[in-house]
Tab-separated table of C-alpha atoms and ligand atoms in Angstrom:
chain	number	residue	atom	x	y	z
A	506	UNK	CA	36.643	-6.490	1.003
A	507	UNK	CA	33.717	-8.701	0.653
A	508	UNK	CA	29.965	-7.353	1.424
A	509	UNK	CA	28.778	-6.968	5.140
A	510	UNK	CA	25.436	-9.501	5.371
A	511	UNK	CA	23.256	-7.477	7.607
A	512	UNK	CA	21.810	-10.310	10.244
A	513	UNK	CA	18.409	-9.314	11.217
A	514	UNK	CA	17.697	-8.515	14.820
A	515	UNK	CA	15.513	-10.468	16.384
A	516	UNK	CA	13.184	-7.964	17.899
A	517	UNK	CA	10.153	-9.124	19.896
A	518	UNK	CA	7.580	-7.793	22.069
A	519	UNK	CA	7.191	-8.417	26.323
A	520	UNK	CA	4.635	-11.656	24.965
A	521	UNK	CA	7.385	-12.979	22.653
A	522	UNK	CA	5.603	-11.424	19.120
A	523	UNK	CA	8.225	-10.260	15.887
A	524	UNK	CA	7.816	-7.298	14.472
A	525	UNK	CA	7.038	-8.942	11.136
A	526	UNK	CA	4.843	-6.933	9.388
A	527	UNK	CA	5.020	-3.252	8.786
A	528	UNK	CA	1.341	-0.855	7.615
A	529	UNK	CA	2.291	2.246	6.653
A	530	UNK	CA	-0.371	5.074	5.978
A	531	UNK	CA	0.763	7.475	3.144
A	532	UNK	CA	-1.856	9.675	3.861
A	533	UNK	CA	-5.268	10.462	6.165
A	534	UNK	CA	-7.365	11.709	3.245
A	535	UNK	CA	-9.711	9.404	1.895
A	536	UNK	CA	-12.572	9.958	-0.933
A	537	UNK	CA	-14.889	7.668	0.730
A	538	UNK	CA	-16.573	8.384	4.343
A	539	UNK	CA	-17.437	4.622	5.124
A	540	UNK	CA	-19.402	5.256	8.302
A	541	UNK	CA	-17.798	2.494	10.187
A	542	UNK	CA	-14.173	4.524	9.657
A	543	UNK	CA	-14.494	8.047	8.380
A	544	UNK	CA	-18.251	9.392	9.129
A	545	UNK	CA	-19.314	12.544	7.125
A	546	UNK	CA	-20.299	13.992	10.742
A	547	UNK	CA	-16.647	14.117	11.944
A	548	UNK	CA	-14.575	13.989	8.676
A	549	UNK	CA	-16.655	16.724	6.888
A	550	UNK	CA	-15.712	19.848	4.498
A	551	UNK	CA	-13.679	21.992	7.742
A	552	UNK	CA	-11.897	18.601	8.547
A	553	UNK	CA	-8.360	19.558	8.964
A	554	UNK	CA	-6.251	16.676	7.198
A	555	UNK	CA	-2.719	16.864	7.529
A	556	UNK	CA	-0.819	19.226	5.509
A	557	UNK	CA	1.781	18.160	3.033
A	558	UNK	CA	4.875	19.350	4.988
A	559	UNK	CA	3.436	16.973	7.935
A	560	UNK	CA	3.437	13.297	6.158
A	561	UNK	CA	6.500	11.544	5.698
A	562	UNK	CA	8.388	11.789	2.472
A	563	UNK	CA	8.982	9.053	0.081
A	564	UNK	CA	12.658	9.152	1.256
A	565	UNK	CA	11.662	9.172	5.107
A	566	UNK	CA	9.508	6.244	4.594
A	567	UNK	CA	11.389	3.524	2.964
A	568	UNK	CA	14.414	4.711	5.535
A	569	UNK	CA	12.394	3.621	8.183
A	570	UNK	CA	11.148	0.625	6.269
A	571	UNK	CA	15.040	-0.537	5.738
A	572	UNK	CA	15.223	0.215	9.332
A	573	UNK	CA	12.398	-2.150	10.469
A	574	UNK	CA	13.110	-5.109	7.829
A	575	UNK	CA	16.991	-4.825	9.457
A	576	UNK	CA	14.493	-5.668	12.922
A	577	UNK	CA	12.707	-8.855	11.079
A	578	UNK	CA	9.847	-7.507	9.215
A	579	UNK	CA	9.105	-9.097	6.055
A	580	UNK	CA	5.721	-7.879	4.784
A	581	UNK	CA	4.372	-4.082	3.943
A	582	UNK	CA	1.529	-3.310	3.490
A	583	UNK	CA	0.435	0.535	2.266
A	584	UNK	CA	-3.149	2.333	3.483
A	585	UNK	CA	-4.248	5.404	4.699
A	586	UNK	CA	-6.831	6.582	4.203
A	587	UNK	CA	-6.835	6.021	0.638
A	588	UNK	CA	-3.099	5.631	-0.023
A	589	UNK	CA	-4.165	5.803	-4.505
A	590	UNK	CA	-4.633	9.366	-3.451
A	591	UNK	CA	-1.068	9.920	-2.743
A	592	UNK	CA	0.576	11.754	-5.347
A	593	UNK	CA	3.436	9.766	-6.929
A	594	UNK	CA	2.486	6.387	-4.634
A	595	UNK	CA	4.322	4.397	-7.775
A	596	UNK	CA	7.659	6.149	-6.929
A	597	UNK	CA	7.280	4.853	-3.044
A	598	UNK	CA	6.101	1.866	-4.245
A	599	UNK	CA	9.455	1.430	-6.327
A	600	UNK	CA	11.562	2.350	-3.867
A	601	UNK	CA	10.200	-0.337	-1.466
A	602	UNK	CA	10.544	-2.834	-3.729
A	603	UNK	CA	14.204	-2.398	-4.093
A	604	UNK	CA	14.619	-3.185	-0.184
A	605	UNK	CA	16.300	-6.486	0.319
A	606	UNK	CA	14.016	-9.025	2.563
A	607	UNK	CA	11.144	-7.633	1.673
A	608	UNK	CA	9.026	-10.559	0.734
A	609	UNK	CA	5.440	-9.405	0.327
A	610	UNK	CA	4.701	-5.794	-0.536
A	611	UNK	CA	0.967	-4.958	-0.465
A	612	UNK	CA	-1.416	-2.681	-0.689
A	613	UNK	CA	-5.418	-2.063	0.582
A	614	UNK	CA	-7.247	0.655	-1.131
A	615	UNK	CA	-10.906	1.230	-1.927
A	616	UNK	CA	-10.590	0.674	-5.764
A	617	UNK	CA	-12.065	3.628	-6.199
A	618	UNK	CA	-9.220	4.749	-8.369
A	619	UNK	CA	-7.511	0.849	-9.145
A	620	UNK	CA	-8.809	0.506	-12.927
A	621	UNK	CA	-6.870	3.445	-13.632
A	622	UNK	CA	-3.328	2.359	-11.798
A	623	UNK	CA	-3.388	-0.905	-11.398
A	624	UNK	CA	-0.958	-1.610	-14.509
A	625	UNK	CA	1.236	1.071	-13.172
A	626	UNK	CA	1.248	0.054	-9.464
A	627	UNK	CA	2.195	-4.312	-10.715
A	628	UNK	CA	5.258	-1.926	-12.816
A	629	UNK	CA	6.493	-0.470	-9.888
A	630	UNK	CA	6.958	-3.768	-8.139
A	631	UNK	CA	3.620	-3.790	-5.832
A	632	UNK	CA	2.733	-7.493	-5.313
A	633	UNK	CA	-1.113	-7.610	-4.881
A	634	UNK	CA	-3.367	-5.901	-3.510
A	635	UNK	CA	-6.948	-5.589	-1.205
A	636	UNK	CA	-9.613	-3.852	-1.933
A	637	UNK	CA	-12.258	-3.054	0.446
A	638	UNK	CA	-16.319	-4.181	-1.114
A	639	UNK	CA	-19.013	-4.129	1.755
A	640	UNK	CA	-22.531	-5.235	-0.885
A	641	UNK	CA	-22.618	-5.686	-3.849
A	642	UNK	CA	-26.106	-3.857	-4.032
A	643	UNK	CA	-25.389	-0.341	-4.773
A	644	UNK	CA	-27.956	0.846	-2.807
A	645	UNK	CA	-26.040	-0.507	0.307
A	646	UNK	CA	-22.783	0.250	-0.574
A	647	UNK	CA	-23.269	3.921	-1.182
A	648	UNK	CA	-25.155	4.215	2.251
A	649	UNK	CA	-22.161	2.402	3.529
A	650	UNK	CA	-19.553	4.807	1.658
A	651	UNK	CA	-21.599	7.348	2.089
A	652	UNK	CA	-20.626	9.411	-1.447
A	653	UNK	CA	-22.795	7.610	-3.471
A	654	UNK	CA	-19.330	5.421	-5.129
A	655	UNK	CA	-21.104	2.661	-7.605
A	656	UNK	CA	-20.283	-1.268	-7.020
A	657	UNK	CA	-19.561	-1.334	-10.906
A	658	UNK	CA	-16.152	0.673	-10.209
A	659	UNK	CA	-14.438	-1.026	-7.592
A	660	UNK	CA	-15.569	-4.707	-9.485
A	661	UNK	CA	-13.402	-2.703	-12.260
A	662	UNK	CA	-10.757	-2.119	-10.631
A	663	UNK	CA	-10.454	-5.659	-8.828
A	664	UNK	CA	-10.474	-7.264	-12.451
A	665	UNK	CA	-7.838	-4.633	-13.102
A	666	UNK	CA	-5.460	-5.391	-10.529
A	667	UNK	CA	-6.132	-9.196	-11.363
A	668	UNK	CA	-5.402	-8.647	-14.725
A	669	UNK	CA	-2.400	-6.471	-13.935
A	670	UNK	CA	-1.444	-9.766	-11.800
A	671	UNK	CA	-1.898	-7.935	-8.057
A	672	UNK	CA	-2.808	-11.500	-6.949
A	673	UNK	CA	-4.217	-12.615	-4.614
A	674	UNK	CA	-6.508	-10.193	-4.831
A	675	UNK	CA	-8.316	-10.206	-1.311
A	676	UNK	CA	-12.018	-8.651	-0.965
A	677	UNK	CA	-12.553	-6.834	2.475
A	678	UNK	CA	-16.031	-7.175	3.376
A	679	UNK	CA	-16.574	-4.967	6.670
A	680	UNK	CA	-20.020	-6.989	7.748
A	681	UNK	CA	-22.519	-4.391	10.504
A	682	UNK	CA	-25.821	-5.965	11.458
A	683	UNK	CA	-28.985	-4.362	9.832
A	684	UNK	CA	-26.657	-2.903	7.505
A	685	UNK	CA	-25.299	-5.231	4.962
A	686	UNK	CA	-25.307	-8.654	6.555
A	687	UNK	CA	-27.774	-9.633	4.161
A	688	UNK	CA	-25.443	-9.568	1.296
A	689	UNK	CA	-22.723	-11.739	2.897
A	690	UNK	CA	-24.483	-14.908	0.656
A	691	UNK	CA	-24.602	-12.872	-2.501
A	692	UNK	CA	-21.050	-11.654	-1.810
A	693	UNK	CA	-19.916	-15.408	-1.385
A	694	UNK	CA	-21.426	-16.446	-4.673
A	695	UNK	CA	-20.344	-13.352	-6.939
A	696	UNK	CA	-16.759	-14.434	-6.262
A	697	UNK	CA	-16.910	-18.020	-5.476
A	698	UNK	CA	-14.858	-19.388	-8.604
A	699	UNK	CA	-13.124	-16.437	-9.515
A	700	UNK	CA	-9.685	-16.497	-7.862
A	701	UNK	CA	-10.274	-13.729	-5.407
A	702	UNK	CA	-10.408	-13.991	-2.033
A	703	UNK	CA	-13.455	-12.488	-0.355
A	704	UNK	CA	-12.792	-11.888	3.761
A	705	UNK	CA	-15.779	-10.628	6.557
A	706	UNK	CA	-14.344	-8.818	9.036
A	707	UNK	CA	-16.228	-8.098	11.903
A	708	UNK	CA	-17.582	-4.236	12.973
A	709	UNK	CA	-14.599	-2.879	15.265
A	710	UNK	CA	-14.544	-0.572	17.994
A	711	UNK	CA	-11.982	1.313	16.005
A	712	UNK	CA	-10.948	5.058	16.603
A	713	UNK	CA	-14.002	7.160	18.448
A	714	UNK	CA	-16.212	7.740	15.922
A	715	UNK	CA	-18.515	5.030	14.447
A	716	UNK	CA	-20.526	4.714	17.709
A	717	UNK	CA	-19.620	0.826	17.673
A	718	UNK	CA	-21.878	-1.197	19.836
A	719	UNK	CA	-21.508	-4.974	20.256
A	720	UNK	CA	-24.935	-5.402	18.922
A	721	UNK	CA	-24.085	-4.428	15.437
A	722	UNK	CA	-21.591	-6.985	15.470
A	723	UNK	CA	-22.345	-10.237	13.148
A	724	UNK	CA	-19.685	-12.839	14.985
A	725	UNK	CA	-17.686	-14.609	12.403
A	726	UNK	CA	-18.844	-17.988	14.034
A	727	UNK	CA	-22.456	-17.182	12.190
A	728	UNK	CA	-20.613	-15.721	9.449
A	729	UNK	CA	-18.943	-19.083	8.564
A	730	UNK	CA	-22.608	-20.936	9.335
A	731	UNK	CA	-24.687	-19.042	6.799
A	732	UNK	CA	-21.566	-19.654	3.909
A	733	UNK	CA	-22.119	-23.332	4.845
A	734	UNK	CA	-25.570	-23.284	4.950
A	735	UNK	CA	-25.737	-22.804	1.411
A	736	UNK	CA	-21.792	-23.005	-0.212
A	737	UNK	CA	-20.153	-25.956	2.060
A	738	UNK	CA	-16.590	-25.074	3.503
A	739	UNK	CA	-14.273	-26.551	6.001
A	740	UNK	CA	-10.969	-25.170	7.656
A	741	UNK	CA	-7.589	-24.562	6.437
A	742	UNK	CA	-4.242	-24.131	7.941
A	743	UNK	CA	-2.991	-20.765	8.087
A	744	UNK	CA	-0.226	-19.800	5.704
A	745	UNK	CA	1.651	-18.553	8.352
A	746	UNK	CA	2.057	-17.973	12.378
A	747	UNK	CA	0.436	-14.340	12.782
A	748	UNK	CA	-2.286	-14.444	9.836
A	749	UNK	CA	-4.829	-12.174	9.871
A	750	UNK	CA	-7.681	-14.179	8.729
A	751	UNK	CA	-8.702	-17.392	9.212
A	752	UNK	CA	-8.766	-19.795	6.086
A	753	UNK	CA	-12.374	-21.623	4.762
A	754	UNK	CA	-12.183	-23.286	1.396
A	755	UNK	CA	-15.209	-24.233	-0.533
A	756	UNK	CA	-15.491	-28.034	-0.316
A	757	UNK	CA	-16.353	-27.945	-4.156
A	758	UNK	CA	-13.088	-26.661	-5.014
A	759	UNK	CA	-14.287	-23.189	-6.065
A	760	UNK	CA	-11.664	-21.424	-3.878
A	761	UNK	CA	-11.646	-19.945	-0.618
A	762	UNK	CA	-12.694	-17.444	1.952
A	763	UNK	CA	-11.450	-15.243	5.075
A	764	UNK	CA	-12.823	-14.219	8.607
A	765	UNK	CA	-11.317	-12.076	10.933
A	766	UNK	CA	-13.013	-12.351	14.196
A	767	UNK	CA	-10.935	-9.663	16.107
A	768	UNK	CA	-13.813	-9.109	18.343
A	769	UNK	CA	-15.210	-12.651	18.711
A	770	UNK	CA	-12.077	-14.439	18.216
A	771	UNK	CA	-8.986	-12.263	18.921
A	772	UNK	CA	-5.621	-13.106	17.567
A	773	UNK	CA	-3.691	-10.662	19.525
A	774	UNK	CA	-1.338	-13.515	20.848
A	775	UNK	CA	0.406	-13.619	17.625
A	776	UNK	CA	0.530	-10.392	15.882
A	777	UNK	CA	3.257	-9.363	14.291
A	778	UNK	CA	2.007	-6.142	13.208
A	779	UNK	CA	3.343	-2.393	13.334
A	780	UNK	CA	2.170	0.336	12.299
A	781	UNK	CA	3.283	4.189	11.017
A	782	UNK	CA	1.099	6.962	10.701
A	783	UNK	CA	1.540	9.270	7.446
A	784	UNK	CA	3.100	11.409	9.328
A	785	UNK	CA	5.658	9.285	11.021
A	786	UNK	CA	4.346	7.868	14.323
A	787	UNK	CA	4.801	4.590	15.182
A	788	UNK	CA	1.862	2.702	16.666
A	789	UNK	CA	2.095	-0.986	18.090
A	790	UNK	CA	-1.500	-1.450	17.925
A	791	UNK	CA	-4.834	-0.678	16.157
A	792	UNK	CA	-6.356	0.125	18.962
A	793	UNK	CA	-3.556	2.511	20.566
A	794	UNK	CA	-4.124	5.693	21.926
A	795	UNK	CA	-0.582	6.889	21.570
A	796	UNK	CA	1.986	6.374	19.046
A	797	UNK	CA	5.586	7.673	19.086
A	798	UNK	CA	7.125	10.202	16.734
A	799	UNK	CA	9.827	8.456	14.660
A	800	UNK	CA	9.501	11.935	12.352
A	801	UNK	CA	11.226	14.362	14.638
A	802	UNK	CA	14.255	11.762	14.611
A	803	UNK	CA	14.147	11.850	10.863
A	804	UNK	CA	14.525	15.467	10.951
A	805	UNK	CA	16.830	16.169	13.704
A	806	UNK	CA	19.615	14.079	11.855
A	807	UNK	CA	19.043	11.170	14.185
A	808	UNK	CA	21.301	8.343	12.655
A	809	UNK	CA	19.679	5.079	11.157
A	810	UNK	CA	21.335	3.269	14.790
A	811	UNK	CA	19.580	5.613	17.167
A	812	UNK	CA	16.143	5.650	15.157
A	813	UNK	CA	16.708	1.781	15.420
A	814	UNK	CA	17.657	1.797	19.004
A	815	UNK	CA	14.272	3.492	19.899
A	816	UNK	CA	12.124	1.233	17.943
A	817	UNK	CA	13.770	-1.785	19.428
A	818	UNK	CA	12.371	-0.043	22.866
A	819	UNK	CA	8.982	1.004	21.902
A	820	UNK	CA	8.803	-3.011	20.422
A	821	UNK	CA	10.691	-4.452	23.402
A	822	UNK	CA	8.048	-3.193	25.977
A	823	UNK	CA	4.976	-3.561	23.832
A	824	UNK	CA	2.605	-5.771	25.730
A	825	UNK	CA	-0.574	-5.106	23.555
A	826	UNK	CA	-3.406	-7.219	23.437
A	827	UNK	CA	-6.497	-4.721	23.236
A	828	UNK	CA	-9.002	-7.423	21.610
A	829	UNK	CA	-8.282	-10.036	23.954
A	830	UNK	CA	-8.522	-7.600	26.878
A	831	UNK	CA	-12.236	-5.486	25.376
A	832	UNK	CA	-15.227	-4.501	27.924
A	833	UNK	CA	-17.190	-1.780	28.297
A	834	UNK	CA	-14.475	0.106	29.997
A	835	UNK	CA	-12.070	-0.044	27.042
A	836	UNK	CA	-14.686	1.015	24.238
A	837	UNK	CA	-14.551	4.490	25.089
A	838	UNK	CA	-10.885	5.032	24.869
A	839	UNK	CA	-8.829	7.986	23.341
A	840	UNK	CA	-7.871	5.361	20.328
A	841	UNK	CA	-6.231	6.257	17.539
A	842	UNK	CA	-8.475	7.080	14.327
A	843	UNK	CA	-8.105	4.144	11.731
A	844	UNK	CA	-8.708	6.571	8.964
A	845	UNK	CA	-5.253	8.127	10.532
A	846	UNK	CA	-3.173	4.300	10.917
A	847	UNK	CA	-4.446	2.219	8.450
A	848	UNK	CA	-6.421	-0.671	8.928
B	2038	SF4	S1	-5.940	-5.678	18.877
B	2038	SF4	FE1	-3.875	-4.851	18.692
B	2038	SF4	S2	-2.562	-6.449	19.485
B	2038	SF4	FE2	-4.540	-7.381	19.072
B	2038	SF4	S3	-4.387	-8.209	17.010
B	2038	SF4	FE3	-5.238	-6.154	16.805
B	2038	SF4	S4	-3.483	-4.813	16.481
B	2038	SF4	FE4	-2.719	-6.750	17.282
């Protein structure tokens, strides 16, 4: 009797969107306390993070990831928090990678800890990874981390994972007016030329705890004018429908850069992105303020058809599009922490 090809569903969302790519959080802990994610004030030493009984289990996870690429998605991507934290995240990362369909398996981390495991993550069948850098002027970046973590380490462990052959390997640059716009040249130049792709993302309203305001926002519009200014770039075409950042390439051939404008320029109308908390809640947007618990089907013996059937509903009706749809009024909502999702 010949094998049974599984056909993927074709699952999409009330405005037409597959559920293509899947961020799952492996843990809330982090080492850092970036102050636009995780500030000292609210994450501090009497922080309750979630126990170890509460986050999913390897085995939980890539059930539910078998369960989603059987719904269309292609990419995962692991966070947290810091997901290096998580004890034995080669193991996970192993067991992913044997999932058929997968085509992209990912990873964004701090690179805090990436010199260390970067040769052991590439083993275990991770394909690249992202690693967040806001300055490359220490004094900046510590203020910005906010536990005094040197530049010097995480440019380690991005030549690590490079050399491990994690490429890509994408640069996160979170840019915050008065803060560290003024390296945003310095960061173009260091890795102009060197294979990596550095991104700005714009200050988000996420979770409840940064105190965003609009004003600290530097739009990617005069983002992409001060690169020009002094590197030239022009456009270039997404790799694919859904894409996070939008492409620049320097016009002298020394590679390219990201923006991702999700307050400026949102590109809710064609994401493809779900995500599950560490400890197994399903959230359909970055911005959500309620997820649903995909963990108490896991452990109630739910089968792998009825934890399907009720994230084909919670995707059916999804209808978010909390960038496009961002005032005053929606600032202040209950949202989910990103610390908690992932980015
Ligand atoms: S705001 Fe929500 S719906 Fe819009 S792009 Fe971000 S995650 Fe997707």
């Amino acid at each position: 009797m010949g094998s049974v090809t599984k056909i993927p569903l074709v699952l999409v969302d009330r405005l037409q969107r597959p559920v293509r790519d899947l961020r799952i959080s492996v843990t809330d802990r982090c080492n850092f306390r970036c102050t636009y994610c995780m500030p000292k004030e609210i994450f501090g030493r009497d922080y309750q993070f979630l126990s170890r009984d509460l986050l999913l289990t390897f085995e939980e996870i890539t059930r539910l990831a078998r369960i989603f690429v059987d719904r269309g998605v292609r990419k995962i991507r692991l966070t947290g928090g810091e997901p290096l934290l998580r004890k034995g995240i080669t193991e996970l990362i192993a067991m992913l990678a044997e999932i058929p369909g997968v085509e992209d398996l990912t990873l964004t981390t701090n690179g805090s800890l990436l010199a260390r495991k970067a040769e052991a993550l590439a083993a275990a069948g991770l394909d690249r990874v992202t690693v967040s850098l806001d300055s490359l002027d220490d004094e900046v970046f510590m203020a910005m981390n906010d536990v005094g973590f040197p530049v010097a380490r995480v440019l380690e462990g991005i030549e690590a994972a490079a050399a491990a052959g994690l490429t890509p390997v994408k640069v996160n640059m979170v840019v915050k007016r008065g803060v560290n716009d003024g390296s945003i040249e310095d960061m173009a130049e260091h890795f102009r030329g060197s294979g990596h792709i550095l991104r700005f993302i714009e200050y988000m309203d996420v979770g409840n705890t940064n105190g965003w305001r609009l004003d600290d926002v530097v739009p990617a519009k005069e983002i992409v004018e001060r690169i020009d200014a002094v590197f030239p770039i022009e456009p270039v075409e997404a790799n694919y429908v859904g894409e996070v950042a939008q492409r620049w390439r320097y016009k002298d051939g020394a590679g390219e850069i990201g923006v991702i404008a999700s307050v400026t320029q949102a590109f809710c109308a064609t994401c493809t992105r779900a995500r599950l908390s560490a400890e197994g809640s399903l959230y359909t947007c970055l911005f959500a303020t309620r997820g649903t618990d995909l963990r108490a089907l896991l452990r109630s013996g739910a089968s792998d058809e009825e934890i399907g059937e009720t994230i084909d509903a919670v995707w059916a009706s999804r209808a978010d599009r909390y960038s496009e749809i961002r005032s005053s009024n929606t600032v202040g909502l209950p949202k989910v922490e990103m610390s908690y999702i992932g980015g």
